[in-house]
PDB file of C-alpha atoms and ligand atoms in Angstrom:
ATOM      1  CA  UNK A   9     261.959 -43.530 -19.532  1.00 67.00           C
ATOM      2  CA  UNK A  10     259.760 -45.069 -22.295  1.00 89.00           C
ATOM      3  CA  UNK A  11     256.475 -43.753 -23.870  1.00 95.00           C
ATOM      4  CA  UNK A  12     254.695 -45.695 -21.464  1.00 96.00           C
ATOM      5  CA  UNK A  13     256.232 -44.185 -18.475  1.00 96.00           C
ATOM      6  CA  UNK A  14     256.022 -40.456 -19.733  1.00 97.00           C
ATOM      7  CA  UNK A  15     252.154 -41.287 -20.723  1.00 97.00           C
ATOM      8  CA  UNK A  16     251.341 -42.469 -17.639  1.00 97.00           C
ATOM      9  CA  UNK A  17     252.833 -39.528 -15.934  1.00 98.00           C
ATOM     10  CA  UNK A  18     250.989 -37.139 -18.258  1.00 98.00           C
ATOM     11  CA  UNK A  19     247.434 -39.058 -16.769  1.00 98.00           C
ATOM     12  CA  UNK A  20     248.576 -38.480 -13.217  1.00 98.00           C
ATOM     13  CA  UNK A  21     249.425 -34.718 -13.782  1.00 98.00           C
ATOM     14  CA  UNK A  22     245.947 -34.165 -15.224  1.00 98.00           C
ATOM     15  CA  UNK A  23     244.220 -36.376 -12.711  1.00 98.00           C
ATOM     16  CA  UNK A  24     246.567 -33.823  -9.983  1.00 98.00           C
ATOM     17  CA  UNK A  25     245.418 -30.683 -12.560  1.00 97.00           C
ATOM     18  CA  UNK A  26     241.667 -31.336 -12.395  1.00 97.00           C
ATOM     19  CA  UNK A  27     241.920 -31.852 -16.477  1.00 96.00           C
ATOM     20  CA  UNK A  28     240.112 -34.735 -18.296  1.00 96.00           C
ATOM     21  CA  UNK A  29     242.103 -37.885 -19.080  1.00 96.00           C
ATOM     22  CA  UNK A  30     243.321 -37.222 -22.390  1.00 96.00           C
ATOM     23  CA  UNK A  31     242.974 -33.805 -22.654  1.00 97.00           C
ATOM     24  CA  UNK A  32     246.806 -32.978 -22.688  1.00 98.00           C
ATOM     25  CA  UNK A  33     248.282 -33.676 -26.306  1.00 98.00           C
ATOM     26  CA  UNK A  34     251.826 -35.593 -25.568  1.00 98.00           C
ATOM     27  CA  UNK A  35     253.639 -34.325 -28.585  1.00 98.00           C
ATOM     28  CA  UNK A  36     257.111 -36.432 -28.876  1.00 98.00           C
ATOM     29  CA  UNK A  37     259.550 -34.583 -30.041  1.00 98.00           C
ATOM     30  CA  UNK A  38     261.820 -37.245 -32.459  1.00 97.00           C
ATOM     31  CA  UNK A  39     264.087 -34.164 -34.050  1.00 97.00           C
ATOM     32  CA  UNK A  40     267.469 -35.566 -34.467  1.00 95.00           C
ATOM     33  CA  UNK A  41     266.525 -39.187 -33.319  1.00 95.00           C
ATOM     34  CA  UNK A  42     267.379 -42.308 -35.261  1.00 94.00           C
ATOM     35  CA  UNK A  43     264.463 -43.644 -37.285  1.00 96.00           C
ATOM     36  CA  UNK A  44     264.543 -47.393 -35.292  1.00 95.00           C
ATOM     37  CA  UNK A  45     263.356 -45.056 -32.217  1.00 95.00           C
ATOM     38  CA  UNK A  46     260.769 -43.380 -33.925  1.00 97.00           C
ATOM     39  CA  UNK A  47     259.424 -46.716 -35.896  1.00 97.00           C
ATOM     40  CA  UNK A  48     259.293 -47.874 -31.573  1.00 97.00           C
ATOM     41  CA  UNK A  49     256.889 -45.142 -30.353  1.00 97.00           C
ATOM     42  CA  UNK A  50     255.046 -45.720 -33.651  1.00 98.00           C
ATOM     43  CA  UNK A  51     254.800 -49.040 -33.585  1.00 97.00           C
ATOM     44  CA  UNK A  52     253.379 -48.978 -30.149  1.00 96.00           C
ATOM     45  CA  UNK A  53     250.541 -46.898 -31.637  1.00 97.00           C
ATOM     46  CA  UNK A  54     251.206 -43.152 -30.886  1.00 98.00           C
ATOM     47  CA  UNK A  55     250.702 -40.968 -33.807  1.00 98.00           C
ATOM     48  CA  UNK A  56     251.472 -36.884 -31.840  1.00 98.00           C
ATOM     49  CA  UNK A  57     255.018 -36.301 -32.868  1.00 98.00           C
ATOM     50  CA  UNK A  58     257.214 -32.962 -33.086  1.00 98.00           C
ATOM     51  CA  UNK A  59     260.340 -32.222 -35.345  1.00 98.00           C
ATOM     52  CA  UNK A  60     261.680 -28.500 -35.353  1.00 97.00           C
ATOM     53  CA  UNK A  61     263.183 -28.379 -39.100  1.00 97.00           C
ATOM     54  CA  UNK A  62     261.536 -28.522 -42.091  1.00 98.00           C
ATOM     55  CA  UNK A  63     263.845 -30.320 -44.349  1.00 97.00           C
ATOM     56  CA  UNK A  64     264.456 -32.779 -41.609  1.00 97.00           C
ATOM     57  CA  UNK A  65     260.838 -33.957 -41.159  1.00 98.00           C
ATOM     58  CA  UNK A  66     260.629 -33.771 -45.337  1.00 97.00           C
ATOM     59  CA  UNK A  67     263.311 -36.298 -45.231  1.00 96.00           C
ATOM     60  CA  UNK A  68     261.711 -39.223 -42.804  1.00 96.00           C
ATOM     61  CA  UNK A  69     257.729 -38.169 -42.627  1.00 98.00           C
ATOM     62  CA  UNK A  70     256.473 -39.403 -45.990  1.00 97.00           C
ATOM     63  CA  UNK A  71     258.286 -42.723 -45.402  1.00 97.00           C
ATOM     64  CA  UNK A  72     256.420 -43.076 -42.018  1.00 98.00           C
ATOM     65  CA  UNK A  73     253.023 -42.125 -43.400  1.00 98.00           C
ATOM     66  CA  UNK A  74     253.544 -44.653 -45.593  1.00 97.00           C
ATOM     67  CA  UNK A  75     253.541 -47.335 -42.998  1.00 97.00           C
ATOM     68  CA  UNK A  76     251.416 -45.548 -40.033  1.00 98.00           C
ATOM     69  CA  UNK A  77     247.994 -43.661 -40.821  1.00 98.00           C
ATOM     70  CA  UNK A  78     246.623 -40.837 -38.675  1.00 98.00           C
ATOM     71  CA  UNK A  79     250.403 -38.971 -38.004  1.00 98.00           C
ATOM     72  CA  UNK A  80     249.535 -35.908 -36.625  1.00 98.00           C
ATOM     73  CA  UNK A  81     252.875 -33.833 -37.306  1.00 98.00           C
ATOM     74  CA  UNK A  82     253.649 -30.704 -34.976  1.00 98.00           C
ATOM     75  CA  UNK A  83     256.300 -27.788 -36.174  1.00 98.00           C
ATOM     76  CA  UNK A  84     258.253 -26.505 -32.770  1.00 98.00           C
ATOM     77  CA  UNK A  85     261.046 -24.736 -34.517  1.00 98.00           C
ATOM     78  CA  UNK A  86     261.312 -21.217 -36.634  1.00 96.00           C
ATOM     79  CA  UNK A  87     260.200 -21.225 -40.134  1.00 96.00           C
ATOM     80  CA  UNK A  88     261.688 -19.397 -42.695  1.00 95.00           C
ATOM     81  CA  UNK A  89     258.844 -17.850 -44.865  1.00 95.00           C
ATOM     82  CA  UNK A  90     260.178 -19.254 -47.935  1.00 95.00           C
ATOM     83  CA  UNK A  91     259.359 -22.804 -46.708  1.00 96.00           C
ATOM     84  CA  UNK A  92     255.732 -22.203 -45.459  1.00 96.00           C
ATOM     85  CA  UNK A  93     254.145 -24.188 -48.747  1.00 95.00           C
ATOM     86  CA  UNK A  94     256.858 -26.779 -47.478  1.00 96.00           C
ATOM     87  CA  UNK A  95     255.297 -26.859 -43.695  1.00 97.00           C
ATOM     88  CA  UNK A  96     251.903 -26.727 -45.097  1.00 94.00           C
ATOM     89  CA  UNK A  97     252.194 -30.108 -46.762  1.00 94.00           C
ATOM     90  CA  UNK A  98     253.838 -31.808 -44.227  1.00 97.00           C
ATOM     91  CA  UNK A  99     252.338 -30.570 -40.892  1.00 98.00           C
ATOM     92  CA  UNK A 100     249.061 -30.435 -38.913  1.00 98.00           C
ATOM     93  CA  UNK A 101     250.154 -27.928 -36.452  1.00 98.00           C
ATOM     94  CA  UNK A 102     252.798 -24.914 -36.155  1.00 98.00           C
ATOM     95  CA  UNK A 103     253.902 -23.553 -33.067  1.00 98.00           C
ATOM     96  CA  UNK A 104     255.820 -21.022 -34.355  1.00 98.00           C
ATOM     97  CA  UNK A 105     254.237 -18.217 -35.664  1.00 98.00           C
ATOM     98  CA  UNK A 106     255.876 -14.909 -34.630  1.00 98.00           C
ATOM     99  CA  UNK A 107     255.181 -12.784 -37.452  1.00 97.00           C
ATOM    100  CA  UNK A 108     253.664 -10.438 -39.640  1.00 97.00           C
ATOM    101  CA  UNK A 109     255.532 -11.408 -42.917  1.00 97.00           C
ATOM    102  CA  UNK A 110     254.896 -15.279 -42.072  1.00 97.00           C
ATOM    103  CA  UNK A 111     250.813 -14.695 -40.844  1.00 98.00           C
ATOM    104  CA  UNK A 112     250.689 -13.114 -44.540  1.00 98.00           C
ATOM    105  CA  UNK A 113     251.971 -15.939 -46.076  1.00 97.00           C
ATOM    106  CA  UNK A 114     250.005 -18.465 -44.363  1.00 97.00           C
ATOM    107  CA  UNK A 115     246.749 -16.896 -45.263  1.00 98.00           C
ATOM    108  CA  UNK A 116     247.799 -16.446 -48.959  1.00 97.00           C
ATOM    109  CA  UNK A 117     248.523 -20.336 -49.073  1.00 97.00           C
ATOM    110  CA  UNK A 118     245.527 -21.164 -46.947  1.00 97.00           C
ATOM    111  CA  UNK A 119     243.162 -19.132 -49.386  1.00 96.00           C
ATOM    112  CA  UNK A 120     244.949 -21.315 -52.441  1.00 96.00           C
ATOM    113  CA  UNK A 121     245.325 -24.626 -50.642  1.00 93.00           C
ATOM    114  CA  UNK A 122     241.735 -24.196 -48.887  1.00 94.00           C
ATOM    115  CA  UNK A 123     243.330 -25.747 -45.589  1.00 94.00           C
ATOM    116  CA  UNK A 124     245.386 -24.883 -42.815  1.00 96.00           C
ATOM    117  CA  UNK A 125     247.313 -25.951 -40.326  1.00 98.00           C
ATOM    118  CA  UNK A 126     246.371 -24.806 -36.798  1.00 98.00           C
ATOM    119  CA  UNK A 127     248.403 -22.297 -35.487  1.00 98.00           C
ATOM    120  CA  UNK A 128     249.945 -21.349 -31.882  1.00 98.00           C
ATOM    121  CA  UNK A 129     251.685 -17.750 -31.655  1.00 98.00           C
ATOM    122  CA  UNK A 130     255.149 -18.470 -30.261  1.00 98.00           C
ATOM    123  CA  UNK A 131     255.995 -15.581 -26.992  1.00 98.00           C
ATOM    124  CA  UNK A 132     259.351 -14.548 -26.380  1.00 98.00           C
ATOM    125  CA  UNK A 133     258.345 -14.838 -22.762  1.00 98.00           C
ATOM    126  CA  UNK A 134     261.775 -14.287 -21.726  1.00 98.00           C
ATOM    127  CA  UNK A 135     262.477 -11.455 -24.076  1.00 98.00           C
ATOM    128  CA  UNK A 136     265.661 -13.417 -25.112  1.00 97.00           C
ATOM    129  CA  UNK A 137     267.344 -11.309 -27.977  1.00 95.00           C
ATOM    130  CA  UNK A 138     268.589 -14.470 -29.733  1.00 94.00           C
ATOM    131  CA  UNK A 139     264.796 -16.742 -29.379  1.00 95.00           C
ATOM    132  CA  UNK A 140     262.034 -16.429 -31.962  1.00 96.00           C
ATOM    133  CA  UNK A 141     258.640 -15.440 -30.576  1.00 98.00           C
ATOM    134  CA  UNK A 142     256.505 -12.075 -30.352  1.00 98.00           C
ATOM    135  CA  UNK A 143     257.532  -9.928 -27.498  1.00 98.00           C
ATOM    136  CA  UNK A 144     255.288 -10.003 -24.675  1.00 98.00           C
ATOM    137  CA  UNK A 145     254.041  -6.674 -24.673  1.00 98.00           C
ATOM    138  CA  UNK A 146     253.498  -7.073 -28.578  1.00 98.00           C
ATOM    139  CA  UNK A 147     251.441 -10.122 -27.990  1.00 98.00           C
ATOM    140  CA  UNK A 148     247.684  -9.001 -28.257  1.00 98.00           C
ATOM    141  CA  UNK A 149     248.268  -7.299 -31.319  1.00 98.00           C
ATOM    142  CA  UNK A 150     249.907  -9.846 -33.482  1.00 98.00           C
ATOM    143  CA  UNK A 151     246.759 -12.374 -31.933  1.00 98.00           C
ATOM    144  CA  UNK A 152     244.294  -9.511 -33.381  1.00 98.00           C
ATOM    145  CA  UNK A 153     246.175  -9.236 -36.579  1.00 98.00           C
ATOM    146  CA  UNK A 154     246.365 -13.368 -37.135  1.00 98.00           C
ATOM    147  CA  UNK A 155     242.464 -13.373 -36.451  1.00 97.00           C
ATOM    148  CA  UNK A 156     241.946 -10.662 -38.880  1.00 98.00           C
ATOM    149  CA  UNK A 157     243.143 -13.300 -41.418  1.00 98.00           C
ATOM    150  CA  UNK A 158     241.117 -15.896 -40.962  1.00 97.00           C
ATOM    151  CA  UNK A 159     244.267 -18.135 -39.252  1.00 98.00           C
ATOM    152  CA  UNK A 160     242.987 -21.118 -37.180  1.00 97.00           C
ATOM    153  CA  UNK A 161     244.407 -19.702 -33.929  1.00 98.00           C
ATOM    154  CA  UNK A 162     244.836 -22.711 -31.408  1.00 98.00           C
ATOM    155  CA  UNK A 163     246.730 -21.025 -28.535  1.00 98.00           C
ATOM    156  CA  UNK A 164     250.218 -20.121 -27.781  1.00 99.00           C
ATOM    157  CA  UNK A 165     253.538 -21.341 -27.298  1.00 98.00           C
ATOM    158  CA  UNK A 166     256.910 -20.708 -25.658  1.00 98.00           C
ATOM    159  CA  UNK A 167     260.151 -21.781 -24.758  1.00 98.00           C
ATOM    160  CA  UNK A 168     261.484 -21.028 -20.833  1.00 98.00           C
ATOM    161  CA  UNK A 169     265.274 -19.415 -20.902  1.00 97.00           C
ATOM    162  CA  UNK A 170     267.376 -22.418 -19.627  1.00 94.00           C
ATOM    163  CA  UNK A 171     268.290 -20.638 -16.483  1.00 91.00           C
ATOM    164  CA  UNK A 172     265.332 -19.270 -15.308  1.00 95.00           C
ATOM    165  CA  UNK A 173     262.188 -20.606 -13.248  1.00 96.00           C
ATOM    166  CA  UNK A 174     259.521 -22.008 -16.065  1.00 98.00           C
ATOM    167  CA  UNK A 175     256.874 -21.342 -13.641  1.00 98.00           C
ATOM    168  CA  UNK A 176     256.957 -17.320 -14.255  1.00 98.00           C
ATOM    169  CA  UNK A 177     256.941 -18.189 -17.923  1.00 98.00           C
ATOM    170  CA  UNK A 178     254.357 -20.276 -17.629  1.00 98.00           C
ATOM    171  CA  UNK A 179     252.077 -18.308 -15.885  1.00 98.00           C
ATOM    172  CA  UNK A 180     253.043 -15.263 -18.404  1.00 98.00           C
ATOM    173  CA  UNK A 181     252.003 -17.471 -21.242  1.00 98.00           C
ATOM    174  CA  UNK A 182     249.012 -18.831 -19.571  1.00 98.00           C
ATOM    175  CA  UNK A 183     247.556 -14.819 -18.567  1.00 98.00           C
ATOM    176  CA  UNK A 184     248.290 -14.048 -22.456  1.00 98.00           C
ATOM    177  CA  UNK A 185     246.118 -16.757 -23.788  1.00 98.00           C
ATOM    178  CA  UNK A 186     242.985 -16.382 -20.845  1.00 98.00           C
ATOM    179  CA  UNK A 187     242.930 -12.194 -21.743  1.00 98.00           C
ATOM    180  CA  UNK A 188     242.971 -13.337 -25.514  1.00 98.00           C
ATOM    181  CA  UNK A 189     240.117 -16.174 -25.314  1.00 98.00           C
ATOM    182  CA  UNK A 190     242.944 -18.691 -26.687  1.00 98.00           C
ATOM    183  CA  UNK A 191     242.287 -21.966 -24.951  1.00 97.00           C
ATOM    184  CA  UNK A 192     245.685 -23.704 -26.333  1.00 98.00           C
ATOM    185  CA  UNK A 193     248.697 -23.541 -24.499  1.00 98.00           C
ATOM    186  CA  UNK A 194     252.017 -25.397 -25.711  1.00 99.00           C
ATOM    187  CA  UNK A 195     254.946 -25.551 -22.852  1.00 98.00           C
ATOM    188  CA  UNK A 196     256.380 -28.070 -20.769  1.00 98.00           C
ATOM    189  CA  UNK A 197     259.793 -29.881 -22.104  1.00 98.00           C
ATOM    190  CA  UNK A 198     261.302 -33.296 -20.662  1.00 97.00           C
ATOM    191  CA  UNK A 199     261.948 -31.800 -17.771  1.00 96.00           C
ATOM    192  CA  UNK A 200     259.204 -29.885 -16.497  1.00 97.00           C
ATOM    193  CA  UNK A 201     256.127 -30.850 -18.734  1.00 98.00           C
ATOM    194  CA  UNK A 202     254.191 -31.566 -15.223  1.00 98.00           C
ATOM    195  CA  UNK A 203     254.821 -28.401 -14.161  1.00 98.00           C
ATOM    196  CA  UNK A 204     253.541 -27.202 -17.254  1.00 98.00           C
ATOM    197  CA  UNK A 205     250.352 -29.406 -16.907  1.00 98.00           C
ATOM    198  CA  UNK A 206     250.062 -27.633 -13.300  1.00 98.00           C
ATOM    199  CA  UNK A 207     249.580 -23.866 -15.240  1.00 98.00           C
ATOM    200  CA  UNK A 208     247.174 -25.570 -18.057  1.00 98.00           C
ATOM    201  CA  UNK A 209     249.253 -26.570 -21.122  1.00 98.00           C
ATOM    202  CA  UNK A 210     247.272 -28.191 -23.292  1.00 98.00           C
ATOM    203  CA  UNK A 211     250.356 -29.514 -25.466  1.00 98.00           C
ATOM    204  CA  UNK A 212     253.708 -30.770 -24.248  1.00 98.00           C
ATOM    205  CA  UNK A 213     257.218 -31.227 -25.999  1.00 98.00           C
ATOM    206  CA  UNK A 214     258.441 -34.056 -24.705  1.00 98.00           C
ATOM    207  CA  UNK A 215     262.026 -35.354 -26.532  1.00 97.00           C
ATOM    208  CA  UNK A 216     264.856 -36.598 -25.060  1.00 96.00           C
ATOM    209  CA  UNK A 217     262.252 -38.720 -21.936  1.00 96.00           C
ATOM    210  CA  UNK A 218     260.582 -40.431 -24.437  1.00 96.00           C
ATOM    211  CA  UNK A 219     263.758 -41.297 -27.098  1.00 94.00           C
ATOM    212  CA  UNK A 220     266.476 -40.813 -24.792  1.00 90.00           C
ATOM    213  CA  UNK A 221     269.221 -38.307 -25.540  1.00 88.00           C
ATOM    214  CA  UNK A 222     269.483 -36.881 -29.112  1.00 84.00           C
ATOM    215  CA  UNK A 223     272.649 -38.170 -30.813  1.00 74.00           C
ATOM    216  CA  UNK A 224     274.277 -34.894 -31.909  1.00 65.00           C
ATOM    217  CA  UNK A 225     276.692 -34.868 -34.949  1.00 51.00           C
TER     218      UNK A 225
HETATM  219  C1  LIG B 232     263.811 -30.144 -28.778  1.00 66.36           C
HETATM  220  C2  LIG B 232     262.615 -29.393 -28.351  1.00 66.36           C
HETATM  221  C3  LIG B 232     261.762 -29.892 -27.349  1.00 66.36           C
HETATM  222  C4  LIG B 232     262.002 -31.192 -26.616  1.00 66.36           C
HETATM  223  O1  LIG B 232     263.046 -31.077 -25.710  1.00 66.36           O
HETATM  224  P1  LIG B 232     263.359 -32.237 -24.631  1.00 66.36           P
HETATM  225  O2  LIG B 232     264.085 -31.523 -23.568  1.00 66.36           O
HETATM  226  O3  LIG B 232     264.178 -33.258 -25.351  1.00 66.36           O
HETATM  227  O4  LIG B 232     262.073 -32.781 -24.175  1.00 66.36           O
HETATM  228  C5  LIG B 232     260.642 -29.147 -27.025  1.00 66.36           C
HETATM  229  N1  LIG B 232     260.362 -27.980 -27.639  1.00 66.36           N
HETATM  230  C6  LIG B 232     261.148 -27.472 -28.604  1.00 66.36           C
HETATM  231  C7  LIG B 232     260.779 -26.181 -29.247  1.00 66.36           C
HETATM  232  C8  LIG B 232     262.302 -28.150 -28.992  1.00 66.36           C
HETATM  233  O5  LIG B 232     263.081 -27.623 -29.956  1.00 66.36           O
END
């Protein structure tokens, strides 16, 4: 698969979805991928790109943004409170909020900064004891409390268990946004991001189908 190939799906799932061209936000996800790959998809103009670790995106973004203007940097992966100033500088978007301690923080350093990044509230949608995310039934609540300070609230996010129909999850995530008035939704992975398109994500993570398989150490 190339970027070509994946973008051209994403047009045909919105043309099947009833969704304007464009609408969905193709976020590749370059975590873990050799910089020559990433230079590729940048060099053939897109600028939506994902990376789920702080210190890793610290390490290669400034470089890019040297060479590429308008990167528009997404955060998929947990953040530890203590690096929030870290993720402010660096990122546009966070898809990982899932707490009270961490909303705090980001409206302290959006008070002193005087900008934010937008914000998706990441659901545990399949109340997986080891996954990051607000439980389901905890959802509105933590929504209400992030409004009540000030956070740009985009939509929400979530992450399917491996073994388990996205669909359902999907759906969950999509009933939690509508009830909530959120109009973002970010789900849909390499393998089922049309799917995802089907229930009304508004952001996909697509990796591996874009870069081909991360080289793990
Ligand atoms: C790695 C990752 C992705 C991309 O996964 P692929 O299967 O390679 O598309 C999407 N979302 C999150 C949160 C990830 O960590």
């Amino acid at each position: 698969m190339s970027l070509q190939d994946i973008s051209d799906r994403v047009r045909a799932a919105e043309r099947e979805k009833g969704a304007p061209a464009g609408s969905v936000h193709l976020i590749a996800v370059s975590k873990v991928q050799p910089n020559e790959r990433v230079d590729a998809v940048l060099a053939q103009g897109h600028r939506c790109f994902g990376e789920n670790r702080v210190q890793e995106a610290a390490g290669k973004w400034p470089d890019f943004r040297e060479t590429y203007d308008g990167i528009d940097l997404h955060l998929i992966g947990p953040l530890q409170t203590n690096k929030a100033r870290q993720a402010f500088e660096l990122f546009q978007s966070v898809h990982t909020l899932d707490r009270p301690k961490l909303a705090k923080t980001f409206a302290r350093l959006a008070q002193e900064m005087g900008h934010c990044p937008e914000m998706f509230v990441q659901v545990n949608t399949g109340e997986e004891p080891q996954k990051a995310g607000v439980l389901p039934e905890d959802a509105d609540a933590f929504i209400a409390e992030a409004r009540a300070l000030d956070l740009p609230l985009r939509g929400l996010m979530c992450i399917p268990p491996v073994n388990e129909e996205a669909s359902l999850h999907f759906a969950l995530l999509a009933k939690i946004a509508e009830r909530n008035g959120l109009k973002g939704l970010s789900m849909g992975m390499s393998n089922d991001f049309e799917k995802a398109i089907s229930f009304g994500a508004t952001h996909i993570r697509v990796g591996s189908a874009i870069f081909g398989a991360r080289v793990t150490a």
